[in-house]
Coordinates of C-alpha atoms in Angstrom, one line a residue:
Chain A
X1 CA 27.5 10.1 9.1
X2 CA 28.7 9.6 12.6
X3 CA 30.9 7.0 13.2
X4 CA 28.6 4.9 16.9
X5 CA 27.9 1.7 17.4
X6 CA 29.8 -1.9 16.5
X7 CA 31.8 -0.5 13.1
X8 CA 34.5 -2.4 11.8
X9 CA 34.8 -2.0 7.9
X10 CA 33.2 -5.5 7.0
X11 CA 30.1 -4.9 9.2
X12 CA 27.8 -3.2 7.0
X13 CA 28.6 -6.1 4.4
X14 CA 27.5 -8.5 7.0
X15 CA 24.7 -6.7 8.1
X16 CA 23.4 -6.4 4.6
X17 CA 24.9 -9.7 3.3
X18 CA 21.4 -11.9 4.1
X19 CA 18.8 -9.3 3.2
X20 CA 20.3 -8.1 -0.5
X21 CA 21.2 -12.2 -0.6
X22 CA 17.8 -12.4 -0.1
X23 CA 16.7 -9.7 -2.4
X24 CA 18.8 -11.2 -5.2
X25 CA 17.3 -14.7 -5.5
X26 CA 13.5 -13.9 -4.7
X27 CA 13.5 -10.2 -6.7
X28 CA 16.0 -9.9 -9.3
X29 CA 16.2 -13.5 -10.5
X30 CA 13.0 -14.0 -11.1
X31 CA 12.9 -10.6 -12.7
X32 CA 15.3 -12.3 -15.0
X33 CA 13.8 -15.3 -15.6
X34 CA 10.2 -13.3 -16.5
X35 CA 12.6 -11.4 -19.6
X36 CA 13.6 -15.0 -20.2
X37 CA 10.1 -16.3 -20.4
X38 CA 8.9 -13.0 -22.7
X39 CA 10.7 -14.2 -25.6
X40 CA 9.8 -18.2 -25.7
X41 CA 7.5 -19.5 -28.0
X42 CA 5.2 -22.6 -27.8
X43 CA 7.1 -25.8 -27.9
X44 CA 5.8 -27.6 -32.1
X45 CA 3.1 -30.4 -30.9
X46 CA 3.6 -29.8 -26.6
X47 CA 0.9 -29.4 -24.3
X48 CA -0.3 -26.0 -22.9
X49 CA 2.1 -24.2 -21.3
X50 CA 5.1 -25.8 -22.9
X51 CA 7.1 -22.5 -23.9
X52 CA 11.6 -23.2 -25.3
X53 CA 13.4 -20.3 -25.9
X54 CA 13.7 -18.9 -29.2
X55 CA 14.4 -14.7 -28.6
X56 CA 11.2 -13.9 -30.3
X57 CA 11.3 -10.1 -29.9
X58 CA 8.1 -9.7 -31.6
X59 CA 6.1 -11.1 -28.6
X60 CA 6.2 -7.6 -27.1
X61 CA 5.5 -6.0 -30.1
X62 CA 2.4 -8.5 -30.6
X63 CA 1.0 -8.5 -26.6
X64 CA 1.4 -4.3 -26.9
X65 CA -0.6 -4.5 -30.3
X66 CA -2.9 -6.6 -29.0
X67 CA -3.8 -4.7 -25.6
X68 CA -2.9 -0.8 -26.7
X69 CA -6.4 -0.1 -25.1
X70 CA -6.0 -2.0 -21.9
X71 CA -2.4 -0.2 -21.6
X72 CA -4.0 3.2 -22.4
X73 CA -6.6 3.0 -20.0
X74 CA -4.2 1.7 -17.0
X75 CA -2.5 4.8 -17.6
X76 CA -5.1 6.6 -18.0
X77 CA -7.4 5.7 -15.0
X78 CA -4.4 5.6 -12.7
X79 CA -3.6 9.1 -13.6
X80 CA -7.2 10.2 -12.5
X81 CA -7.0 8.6 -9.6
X82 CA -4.1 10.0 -8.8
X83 CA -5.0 13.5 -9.6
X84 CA -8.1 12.9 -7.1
X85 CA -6.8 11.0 -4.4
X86 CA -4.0 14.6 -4.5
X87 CA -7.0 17.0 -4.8
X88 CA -8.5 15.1 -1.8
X89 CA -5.5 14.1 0.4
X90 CA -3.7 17.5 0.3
X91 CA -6.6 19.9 2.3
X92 CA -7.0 16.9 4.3
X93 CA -3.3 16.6 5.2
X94 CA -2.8 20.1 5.5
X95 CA -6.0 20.7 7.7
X96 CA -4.7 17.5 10.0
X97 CA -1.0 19.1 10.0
X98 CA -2.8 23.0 11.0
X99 CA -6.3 22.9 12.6
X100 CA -6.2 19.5 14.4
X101 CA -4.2 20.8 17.4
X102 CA -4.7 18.1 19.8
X103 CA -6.6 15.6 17.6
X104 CA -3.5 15.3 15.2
X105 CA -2.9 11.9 16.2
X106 CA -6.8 10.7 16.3
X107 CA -6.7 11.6 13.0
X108 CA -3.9 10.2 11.9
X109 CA -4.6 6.6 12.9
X110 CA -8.1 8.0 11.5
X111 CA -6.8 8.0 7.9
X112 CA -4.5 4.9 8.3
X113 CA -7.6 3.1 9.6
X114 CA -9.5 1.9 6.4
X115 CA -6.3 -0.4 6.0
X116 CA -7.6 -3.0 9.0
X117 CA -10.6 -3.5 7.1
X118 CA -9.4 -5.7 4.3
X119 CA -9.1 -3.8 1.4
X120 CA -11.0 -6.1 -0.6
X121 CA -14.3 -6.1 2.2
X122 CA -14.1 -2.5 1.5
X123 CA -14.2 -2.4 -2.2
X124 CA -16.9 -4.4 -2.0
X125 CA -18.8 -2.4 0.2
X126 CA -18.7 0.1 -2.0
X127 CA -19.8 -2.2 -4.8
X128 CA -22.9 -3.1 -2.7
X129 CA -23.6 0.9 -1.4
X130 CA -23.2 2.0 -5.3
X131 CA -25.3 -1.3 -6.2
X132 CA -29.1 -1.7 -7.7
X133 CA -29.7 -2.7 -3.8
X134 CA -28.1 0.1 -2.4
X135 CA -28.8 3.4 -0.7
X136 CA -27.3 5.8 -3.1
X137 CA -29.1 4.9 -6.5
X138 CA -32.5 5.0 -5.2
X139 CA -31.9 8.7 -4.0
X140 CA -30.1 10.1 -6.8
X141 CA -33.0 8.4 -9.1
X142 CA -35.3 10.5 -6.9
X143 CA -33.8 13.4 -7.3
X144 CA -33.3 12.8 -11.2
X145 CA -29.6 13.3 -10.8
X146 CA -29.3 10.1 -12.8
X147 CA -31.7 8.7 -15.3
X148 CA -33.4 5.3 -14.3
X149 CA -31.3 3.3 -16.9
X150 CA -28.0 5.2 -15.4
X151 CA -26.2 2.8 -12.8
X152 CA -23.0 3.6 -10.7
X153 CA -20.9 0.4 -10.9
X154 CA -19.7 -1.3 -13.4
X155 CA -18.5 1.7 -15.5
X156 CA -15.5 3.4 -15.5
X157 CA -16.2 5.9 -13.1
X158 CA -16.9 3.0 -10.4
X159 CA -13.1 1.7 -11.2
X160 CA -11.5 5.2 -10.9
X161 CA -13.4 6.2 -7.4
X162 CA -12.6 2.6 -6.6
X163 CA -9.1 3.2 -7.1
X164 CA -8.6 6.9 -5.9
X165 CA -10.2 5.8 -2.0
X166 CA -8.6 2.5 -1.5
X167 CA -4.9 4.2 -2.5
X168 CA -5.7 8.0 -0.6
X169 CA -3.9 7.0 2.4
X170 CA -1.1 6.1 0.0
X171 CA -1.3 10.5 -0.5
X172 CA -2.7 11.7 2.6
X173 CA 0.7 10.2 4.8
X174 CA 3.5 11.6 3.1
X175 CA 1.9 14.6 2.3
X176 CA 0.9 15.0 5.9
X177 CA 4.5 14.2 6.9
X178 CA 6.2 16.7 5.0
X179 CA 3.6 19.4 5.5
X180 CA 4.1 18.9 9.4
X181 CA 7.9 19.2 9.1
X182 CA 7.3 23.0 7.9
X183 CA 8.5 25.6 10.6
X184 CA 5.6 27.7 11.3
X185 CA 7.9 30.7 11.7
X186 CA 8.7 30.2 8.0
X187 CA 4.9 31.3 7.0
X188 CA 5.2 33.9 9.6
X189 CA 8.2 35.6 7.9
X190 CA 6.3 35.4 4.9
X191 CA 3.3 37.1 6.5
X192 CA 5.4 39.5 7.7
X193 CA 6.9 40.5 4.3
X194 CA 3.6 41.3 3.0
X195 CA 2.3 38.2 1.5
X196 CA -1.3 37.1 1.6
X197 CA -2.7 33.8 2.8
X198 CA -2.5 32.4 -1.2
X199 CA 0.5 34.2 -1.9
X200 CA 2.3 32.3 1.2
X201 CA 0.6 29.1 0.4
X202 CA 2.2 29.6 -3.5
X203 CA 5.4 30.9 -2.6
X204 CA 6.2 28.8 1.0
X205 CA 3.9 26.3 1.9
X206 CA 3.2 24.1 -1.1
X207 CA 6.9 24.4 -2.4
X208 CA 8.5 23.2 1.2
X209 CA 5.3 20.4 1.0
X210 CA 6.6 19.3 -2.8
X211 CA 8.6 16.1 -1.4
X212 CA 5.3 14.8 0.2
X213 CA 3.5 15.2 -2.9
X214 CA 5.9 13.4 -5.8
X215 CA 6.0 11.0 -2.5
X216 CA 2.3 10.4 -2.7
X217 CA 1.6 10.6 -6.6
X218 CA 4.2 7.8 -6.9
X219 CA 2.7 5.4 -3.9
X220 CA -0.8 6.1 -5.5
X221 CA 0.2 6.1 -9.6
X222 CA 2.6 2.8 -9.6
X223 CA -0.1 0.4 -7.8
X224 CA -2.9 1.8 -9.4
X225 CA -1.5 1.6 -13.0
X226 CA -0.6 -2.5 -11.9
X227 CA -3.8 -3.1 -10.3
X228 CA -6.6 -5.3 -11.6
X229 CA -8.9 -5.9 -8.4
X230 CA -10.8 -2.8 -9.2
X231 CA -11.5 -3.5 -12.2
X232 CA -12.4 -6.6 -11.5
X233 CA -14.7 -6.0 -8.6
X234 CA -16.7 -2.2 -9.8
X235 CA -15.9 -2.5 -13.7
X236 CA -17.4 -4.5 -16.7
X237 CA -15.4 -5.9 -19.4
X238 CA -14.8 -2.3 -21.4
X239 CA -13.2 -0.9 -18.5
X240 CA -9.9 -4.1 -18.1
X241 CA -6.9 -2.8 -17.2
X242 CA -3.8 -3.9 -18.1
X243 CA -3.8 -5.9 -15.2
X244 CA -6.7 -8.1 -15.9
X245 CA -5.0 -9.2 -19.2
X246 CA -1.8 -9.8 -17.3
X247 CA -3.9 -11.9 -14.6
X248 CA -5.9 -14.0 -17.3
X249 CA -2.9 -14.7 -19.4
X250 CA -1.3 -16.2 -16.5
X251 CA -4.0 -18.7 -15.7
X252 CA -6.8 -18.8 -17.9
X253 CA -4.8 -18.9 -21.2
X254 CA -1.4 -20.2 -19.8
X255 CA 0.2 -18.0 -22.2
X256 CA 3.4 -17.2 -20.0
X257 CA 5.5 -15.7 -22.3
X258 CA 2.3 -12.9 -23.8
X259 CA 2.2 -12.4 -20.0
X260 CA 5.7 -11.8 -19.2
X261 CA 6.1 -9.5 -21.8
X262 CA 3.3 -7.5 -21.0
X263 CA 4.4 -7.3 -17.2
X264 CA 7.9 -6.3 -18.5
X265 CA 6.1 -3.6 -20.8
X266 CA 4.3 -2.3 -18.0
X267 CA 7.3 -2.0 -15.9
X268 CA 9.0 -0.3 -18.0
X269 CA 6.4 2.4 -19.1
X270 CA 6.0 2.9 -15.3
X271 CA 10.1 3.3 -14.3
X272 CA 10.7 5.6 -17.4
X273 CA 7.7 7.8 -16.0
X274 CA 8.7 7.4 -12.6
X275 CA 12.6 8.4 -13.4
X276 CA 11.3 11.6 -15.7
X277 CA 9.1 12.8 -12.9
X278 CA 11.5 12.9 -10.1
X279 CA 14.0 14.3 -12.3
X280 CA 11.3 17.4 -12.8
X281 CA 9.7 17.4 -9.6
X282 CA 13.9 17.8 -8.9
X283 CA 13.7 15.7 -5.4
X284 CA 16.2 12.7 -4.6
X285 CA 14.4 12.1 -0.7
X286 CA 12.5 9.2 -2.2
X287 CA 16.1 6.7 -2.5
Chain B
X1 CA -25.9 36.2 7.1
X2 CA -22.5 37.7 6.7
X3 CA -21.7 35.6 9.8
X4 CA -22.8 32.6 8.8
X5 CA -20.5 32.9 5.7
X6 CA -17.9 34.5 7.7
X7 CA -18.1 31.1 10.2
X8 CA -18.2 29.1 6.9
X9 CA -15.3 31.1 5.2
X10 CA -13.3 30.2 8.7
X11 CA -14.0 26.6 9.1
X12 CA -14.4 25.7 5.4
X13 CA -11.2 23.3 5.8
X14 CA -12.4 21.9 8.8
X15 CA -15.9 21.3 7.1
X16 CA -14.0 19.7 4.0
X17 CA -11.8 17.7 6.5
X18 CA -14.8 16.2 7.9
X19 CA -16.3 15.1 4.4
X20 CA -12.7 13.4 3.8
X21 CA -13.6 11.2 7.2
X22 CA -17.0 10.3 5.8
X23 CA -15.5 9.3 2.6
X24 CA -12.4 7.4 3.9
X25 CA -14.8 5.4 6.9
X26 CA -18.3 4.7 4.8
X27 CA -17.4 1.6 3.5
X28 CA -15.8 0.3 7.2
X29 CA -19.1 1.5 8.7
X30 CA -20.4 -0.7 6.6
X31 CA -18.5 -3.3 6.5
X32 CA -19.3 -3.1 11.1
X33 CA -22.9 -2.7 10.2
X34 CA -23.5 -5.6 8.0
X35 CA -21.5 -8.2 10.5
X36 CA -24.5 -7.8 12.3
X37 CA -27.5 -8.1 9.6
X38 CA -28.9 -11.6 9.9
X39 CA -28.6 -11.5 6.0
X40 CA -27.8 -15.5 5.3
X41 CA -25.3 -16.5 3.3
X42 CA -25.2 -13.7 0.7
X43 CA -25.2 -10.5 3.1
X44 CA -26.6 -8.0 0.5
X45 CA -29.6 -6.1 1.6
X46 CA -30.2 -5.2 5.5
X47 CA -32.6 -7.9 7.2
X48 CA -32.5 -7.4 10.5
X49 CA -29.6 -7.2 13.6
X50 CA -28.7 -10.1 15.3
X51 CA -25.5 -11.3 17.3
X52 CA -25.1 -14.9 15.7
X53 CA -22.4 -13.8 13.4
X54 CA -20.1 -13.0 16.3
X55 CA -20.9 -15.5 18.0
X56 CA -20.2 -17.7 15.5
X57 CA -16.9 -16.5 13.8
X58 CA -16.5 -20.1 11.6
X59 CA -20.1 -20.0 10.5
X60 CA -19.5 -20.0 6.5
X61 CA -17.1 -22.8 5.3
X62 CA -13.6 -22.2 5.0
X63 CA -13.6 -19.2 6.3
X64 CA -11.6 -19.8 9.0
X65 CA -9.1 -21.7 7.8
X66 CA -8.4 -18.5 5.5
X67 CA -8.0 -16.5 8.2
X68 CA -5.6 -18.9 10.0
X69 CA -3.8 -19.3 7.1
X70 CA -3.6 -15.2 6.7
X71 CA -2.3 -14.9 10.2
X72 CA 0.3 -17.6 9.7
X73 CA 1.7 -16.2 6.8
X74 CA 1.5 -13.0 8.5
X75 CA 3.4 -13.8 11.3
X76 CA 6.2 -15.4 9.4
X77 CA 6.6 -13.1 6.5
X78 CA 6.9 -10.2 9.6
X79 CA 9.2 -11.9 11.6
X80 CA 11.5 -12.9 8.2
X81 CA 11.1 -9.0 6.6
X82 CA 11.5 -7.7 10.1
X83 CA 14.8 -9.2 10.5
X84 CA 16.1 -8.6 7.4
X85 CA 14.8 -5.4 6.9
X86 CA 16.2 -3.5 10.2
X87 CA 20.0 -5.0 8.9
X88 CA 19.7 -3.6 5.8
X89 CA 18.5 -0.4 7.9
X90 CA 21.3 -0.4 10.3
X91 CA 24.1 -1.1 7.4
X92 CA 22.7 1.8 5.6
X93 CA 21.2 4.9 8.0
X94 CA 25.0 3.9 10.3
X95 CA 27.8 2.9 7.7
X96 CA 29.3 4.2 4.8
X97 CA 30.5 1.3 2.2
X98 CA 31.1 0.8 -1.1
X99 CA 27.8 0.0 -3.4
X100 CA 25.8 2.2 -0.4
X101 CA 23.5 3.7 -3.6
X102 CA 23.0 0.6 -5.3
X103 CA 21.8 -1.5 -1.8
X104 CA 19.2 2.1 -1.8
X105 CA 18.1 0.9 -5.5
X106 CA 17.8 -2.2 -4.9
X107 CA 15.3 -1.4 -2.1
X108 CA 13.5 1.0 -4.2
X109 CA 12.9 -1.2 -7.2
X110 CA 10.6 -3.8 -5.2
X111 CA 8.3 -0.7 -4.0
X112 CA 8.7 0.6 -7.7
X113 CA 7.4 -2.6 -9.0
X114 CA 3.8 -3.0 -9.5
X115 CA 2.3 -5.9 -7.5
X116 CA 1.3 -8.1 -10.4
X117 CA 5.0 -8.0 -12.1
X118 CA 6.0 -9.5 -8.4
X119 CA 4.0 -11.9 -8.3
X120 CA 4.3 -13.3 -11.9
X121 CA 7.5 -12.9 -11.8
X122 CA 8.4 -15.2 -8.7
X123 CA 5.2 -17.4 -9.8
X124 CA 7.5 -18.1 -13.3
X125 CA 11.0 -18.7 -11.1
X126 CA 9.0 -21.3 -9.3
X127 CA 7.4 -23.1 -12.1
X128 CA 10.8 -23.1 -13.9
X129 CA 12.0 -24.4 -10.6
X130 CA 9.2 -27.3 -10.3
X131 CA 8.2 -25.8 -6.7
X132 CA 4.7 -25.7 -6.6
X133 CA 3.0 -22.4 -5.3
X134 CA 1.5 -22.9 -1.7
X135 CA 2.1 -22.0 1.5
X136 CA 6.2 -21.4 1.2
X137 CA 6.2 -19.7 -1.8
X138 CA 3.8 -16.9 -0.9
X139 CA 6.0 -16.4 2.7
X140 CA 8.6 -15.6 0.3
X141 CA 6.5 -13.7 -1.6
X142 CA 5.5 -11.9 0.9
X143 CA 8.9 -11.4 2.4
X144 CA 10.2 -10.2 -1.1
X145 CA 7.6 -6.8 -0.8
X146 CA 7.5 -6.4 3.1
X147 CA 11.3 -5.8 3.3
X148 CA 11.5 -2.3 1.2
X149 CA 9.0 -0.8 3.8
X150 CA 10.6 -2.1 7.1
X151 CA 13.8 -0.7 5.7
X152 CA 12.1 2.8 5.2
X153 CA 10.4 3.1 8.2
X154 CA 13.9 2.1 10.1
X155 CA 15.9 4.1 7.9
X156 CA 13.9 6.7 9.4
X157 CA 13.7 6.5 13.1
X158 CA 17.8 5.8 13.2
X159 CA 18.4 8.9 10.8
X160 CA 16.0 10.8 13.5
X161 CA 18.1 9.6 16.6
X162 CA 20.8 12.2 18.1
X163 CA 24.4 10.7 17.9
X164 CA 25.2 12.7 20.8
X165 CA 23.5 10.1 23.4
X166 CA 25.8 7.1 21.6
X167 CA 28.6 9.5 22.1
X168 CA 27.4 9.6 25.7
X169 CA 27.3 6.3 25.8
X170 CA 31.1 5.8 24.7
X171 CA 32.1 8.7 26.9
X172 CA 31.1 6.5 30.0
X173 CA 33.6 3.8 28.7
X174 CA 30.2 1.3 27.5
X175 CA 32.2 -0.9 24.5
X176 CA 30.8 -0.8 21.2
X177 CA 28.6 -3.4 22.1
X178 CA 27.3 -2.1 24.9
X179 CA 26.2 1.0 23.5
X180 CA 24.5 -1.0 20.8
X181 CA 22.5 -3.1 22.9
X182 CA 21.9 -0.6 25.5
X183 CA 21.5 2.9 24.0
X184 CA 21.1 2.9 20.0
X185 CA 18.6 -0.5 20.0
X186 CA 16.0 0.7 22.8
X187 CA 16.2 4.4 20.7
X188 CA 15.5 2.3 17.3
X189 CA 12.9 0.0 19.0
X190 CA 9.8 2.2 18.5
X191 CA 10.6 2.3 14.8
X192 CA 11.3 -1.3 14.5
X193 CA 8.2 -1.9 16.5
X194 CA 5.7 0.1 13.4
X195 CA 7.9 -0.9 10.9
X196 CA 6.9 -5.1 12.0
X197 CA 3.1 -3.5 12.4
X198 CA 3.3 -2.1 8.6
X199 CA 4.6 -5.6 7.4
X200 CA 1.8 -7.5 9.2
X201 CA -0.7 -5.6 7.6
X202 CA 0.3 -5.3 4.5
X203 CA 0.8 -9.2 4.7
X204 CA -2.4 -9.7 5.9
X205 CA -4.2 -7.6 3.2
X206 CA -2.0 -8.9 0.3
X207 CA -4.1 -10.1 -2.6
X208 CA -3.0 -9.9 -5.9
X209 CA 1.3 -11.3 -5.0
X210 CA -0.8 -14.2 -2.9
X211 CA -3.1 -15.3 -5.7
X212 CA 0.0 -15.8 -8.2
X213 CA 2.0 -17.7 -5.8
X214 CA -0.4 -19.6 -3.0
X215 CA -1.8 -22.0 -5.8
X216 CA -4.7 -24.2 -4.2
X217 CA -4.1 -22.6 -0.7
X218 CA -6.8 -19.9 0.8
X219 CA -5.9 -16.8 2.4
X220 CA -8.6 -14.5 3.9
X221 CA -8.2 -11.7 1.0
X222 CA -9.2 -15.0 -1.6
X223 CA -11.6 -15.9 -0.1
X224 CA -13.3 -12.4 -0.2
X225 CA -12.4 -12.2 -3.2
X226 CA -13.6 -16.0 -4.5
X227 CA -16.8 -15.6 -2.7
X228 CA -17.7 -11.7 -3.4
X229 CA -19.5 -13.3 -6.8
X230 CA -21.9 -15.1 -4.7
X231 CA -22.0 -12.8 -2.0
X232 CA -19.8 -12.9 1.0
X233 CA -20.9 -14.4 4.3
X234 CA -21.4 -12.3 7.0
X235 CA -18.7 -14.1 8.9
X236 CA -16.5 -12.3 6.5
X237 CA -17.6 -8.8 7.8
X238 CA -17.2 -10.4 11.4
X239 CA -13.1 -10.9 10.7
X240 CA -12.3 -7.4 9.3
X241 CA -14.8 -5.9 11.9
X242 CA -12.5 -7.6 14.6
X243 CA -9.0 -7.2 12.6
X244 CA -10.2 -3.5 12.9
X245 CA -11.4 -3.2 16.5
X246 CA -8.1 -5.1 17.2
X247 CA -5.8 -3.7 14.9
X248 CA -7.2 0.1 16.1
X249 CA -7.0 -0.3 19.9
X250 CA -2.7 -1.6 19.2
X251 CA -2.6 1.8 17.7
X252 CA -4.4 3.7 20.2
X253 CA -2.5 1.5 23.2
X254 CA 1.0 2.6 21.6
X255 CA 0.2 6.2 21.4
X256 CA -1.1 6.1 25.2
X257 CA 2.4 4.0 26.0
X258 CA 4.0 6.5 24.0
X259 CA 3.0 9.7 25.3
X260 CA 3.4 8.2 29.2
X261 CA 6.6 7.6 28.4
X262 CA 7.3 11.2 26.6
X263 CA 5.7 12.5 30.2
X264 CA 8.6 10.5 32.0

C-alpha cells in the first residue's frame, strides 16, 4: 500500500460512507427482512398475501420437502453447465491467450459480443433454431441421428446447452485473463528441463491458470443454479428449476413466506459450496 | 496424408477455436438475419428479406416504450453504481482502514447472490415498505447489483497503476489534490470508463431482478420475454441487432483510441 493521493485518516470512511450506506439499506436489509418473511404464517381469515410473524421454522423444512427435485436438479444442471461451458471456454481462452497474436483483441470483444444481443433474443433464437421449424431437426432426422418423435427443446438437454452458452463468457474472461498473465519464459524453463508439451501444461500452465478457473466456475455455477429463464424458455414442466418455483410462489401463488424460505435455502446451499471450494481450490484473489 | 494430419495435429486449437466462434455468434446471426425476414408479427420461419423492420423501429406495440424505458434505467442505474462504485474503489485499492475485509465482503456477497434471491428480496422490503414496484425501485435494484462489478473492474485498473508517477507528481510540489485530479484520475479513467460500459449492459440486459421489482412497468428484456409466447416482432430483432452494431463499434472505437494513444 503506498501512501498517494488526498489521505487523511477519515477519508476512506468518507469515500465509502455513501456506497456501503447504500449497500446496507437496498442489500442487507432486505436480506433481513426476506429471513423475516420465511418464518410468517398466513394471517386466520386475511386475504391472500396477508402473512404475521409467528417463527415457524418448519416452513423451510416444508418448501425443501416439497421441492427436493427442483433443488436437485438446480444443482444438478448448473453443475453441467458448468463443467461444459469450462471444457469449452478453456481451449478457447488459452488458444485466444497463445495463437491469436494480433487478433487477441478481435477476439476478445468477439467473445464478450453475444452480451449486446439481449440475452433473452438469444435464447430464444436458439429455441427457434432447435425448434420443429428450424434448421437443425430436419437434418439430424435425415441423417437418423434422432428418431422422428425425438425433438431438441423442451427437455433437459435444451435447458443445460441453454445455460452453458448464455453463461461461457462468464468462463472464457477470467480464464483468458489469468492464462495471459503467465510469463512465457516460465513454459520455456520448463521446456528446457525436459518436460513435454502435456507435462508443462500439467505441471505449469494449468496450475498458474487455476485462479481464472475457480474465477469462472463460480461466475458460471452461482447464476446458473438461481436461474429460471432457461428453463422457462427451452424446458417443459419436468425440467423446473428451483428458480421457477421461487418465481411462481412470488406471484402466481403469493406465498411469500414458501418463497422466502426457499431463496434463503438456496443461498445458503450455494455460499456453503462456494466457501468449501475456494478453500480447496486454496485461492483468496476472488475478495 | 501424413501432412494433412500433421497440418491438423498443428492447427487443431485453432480449428476448435473457430467452432467456439460459431457456437458463441449462431444465435446473434440469427437474431441480424431475422430483423430482416418480412415474417409478420410472429417472426418464426424465414419469408422473405425486406427493409421495413428498420425502417420502422416502433412497428409492434410497445416496443418502444420498453426500450426507452431500458435505456433510462440504464442510464441512471450507471451513473448512480458508477459513482458509488469508483469510491468504494478508491477507499479500498488506496487506503488502509479499519473493517477494509469486511467492506471486500460486503462487495462480494451481492455478486455471490443469485439474481432471484436479489430481487425477492428487495421486492419483500418494498411491499413491507408500501412502495410499489415501478420505475424507482428497479433503478435501485439495479444499482444494488451494478455496484460489486464497477468496484472490481476499478479495483483493478488502480491496483495496476505505478505509484511512482503519483510520487512524481508530489516530487514537483502538485498538492495532494492536484495529484489527484491531475495524475491518479486520468490513469484511473480508462478503467472507470469499462467499468460504466459493464454496468450499462448489464442494466440493460437485466431480466429476472427487473421483473420482481418493475411491477406494471415494461423494460425491453419483458417484453421479449412477455411476447416470446406469441412470437416476438421483428422489431424486437431490429433493437438488439442495433444495441449490437452500436454497442460493438464503442468497443472497437476505444481500442482504436486506445492503441493511438499507446503509439503517443
Amino acid at each position: 500500500m503506498v501512501k498517494t493521493g488526498i489521505s487523511r485518516p477519515g477519508t476512506p470512511y468518507l469515500l465509502l460512507l455513501p456506497g456501503v450506506a447504500f449497500l446496507f439499506t437496498f442489500f442487507l436489509w432486505p436480506i433481513a427482512n426476506l429471513a423475516q418473511t420465511s418464518t410468517q404464517t398466513p394471517i386466520a381469515g386475511g386475504d391472500t398475501g396477508e402473512y404475521e410473524q409467528s417463527l415457524r421454522w418448519q416452513n423451510y423444512i416444508d418448501a425443501f420437502l416439497e421441492n427436493k427435485e427442483q433443488f436437485g436438479r438446480s444443482f444438478l444442471y448448473a453443475a453441467i453447465a458448468t463443467l461444459a461451458a469450462l471444457a469449452i471456454a478453456y481451449p478457447l481462452a488459452y488458444a485466444i491467450a497463445f495463437k491469436a497474436g494480433k487478433m487477441k483483441n478481435v477476439l476478445l470483444v468477439l467473445v464478450v459480443a453475444p452480451f449486446f444481443t439481449s440475452f433473452l433474443l438469444r435464447t430464444i433464437a436458439w429455441k427457434q433454431i432447435l425448434g420443429e421449424q428450424g434448421f437443425v431437426v430436419p437434418v439430424l432426422r435425415d441423417l437418423h441421428i434422432i428418431s422422428p418423435a425425438t425433438t431438441l427443446t423442451s427437455s433437459a438437454f435444451a435447458v443445460v446447452a441453454g445455460m452453458t452458452y448464455n453463461f461461457l463468457p462468464f468462463m472464457t474472461l477470467p480464464i483468458y485473463a489469468s492464462i495471459d498473465r503467465i510469463d512465457p519464459r516460465t513454459l520455456e524453463a520448463s521446456g528446457d528441463l525436459y518436460a513435454n508439451g502435456i507435462t508443462t501444461f500439467r505441471k505449469v500452465t494449468l496450475p498458474l491458470s487455476m485462479p481464472g478457473v475457480v474465477a469462472g466456475t463460480l461466475l458460471t455455477f452461482i447464476p446458473a443454479a438461481g436461474d429460471y429463464v432457461n428453463a422457462a424458455i427451452l424446458g417443459s414442466p419436468q425440467t423446473k428449476m428451483i428458480g421457477n418455483v421461487i418465481e411462481s410462489r412470488f406471484f402466481k401463488v403469493v406465498d411469500y413466506p414458501t418463497a422466502a424460505a426457499l431463496s434463503f435455502t438456496l443461498m445458503a446451499a450455494i455460499l456453503i459450496l462456494v466457501t468449501v471450494y475456494i478453500r480447496k481450490a486454496g485461492t483468496e484473489e476472488l475478495v | 496424408m501424413r501432412t494433412i494430419s500433421r497440418w491438423f495435429q498443428r492447427n487443431l486449437l485453432r480449428i476448435y477455436a473457430l467452432i467456439a466462434f460459431t457456437y458463441l455468434l449462431i444465435p446473434v446471426i440469427y437474431t441480424i438475419a431475422f430483423s430482416f425476414n418480412n415474417g409478420g408479427r410472429s417472426n418464426l420461419v424465414w419469408k422473405s428479406f425486406t427493409f421495413d423492420n428498420w425502417l420502422n423501429p416502433c412497428g409492434a406495440p410497445q416496443v418502444c416504450e420498453a426500450l426507452g424505458n431500458s435505456i433510462k434505467i440504464g442510464f441512471l442505474a450507471t451513473l448512480f453504481s458508477t459513482i458509488l462504485g469508483t469510491m468504494i474503489a478508491f477507499a479500498i485499492g488506496r487506503h488502509k482502514f479499519k473493517g477494509r475485509s469486511t467492506t471486500n465482503l460486503m462487495i462480494f456477497l451481492p455478486m455471490a447472490t443469485p439474481e432471484i434471491v436479489l430481487g425477492a428480496s428487495l421486492l419483500s422490503l418494498f411491499l413491507t415498505l408500501k412502495v410499489n414496484p415501478g420505475f424507482w425501485p428497479t433503478v435501485v435494484a439495479h444499482v444494488v447489483f451494478c455496484i460489486s462489478f464497477v468496484v472490481v473492474t476499478v479495483k483493478a485498473r488502480i491496483a495496476s497503476l505505478d505509484p511512482r508517477l503519483e510520487q512524481a507528481a508530489m516530487d514537483l510540489y502538485a498538492n495532494e489534490f492536484q495529484t489527484f485530479r491531475r495524475v491518479t484520475l486520468p490513469l484511473v479513467a480508462p478503467g472507470i470508463a469499462a467499468a460504466a460500459l459493464l454496468a450499462f449492459s448489464l442494466s440493460f440486459d437485466d431480466f429476472i431482478i427487473t421483473n420482481f421489482n418493475s411491477g406494471t412497468m415494461t423494460t425491453f428484456p419483458k417484453f421479449v420475454y412477455v411476447s416470446a409466447a406469441r412470437g416476438i416482432p421483428p422489431q424486437a430483432n431490429v433493437i438488439g441487432s442495433a444495441m449490437f452494431i452500436i454497442a460493438l463499434s464503442i468497443v472497437i472505437l476505444g481500442q482504436i483510441v486506445g492503441r493511438k494513444r499507446a503509439v503517443k
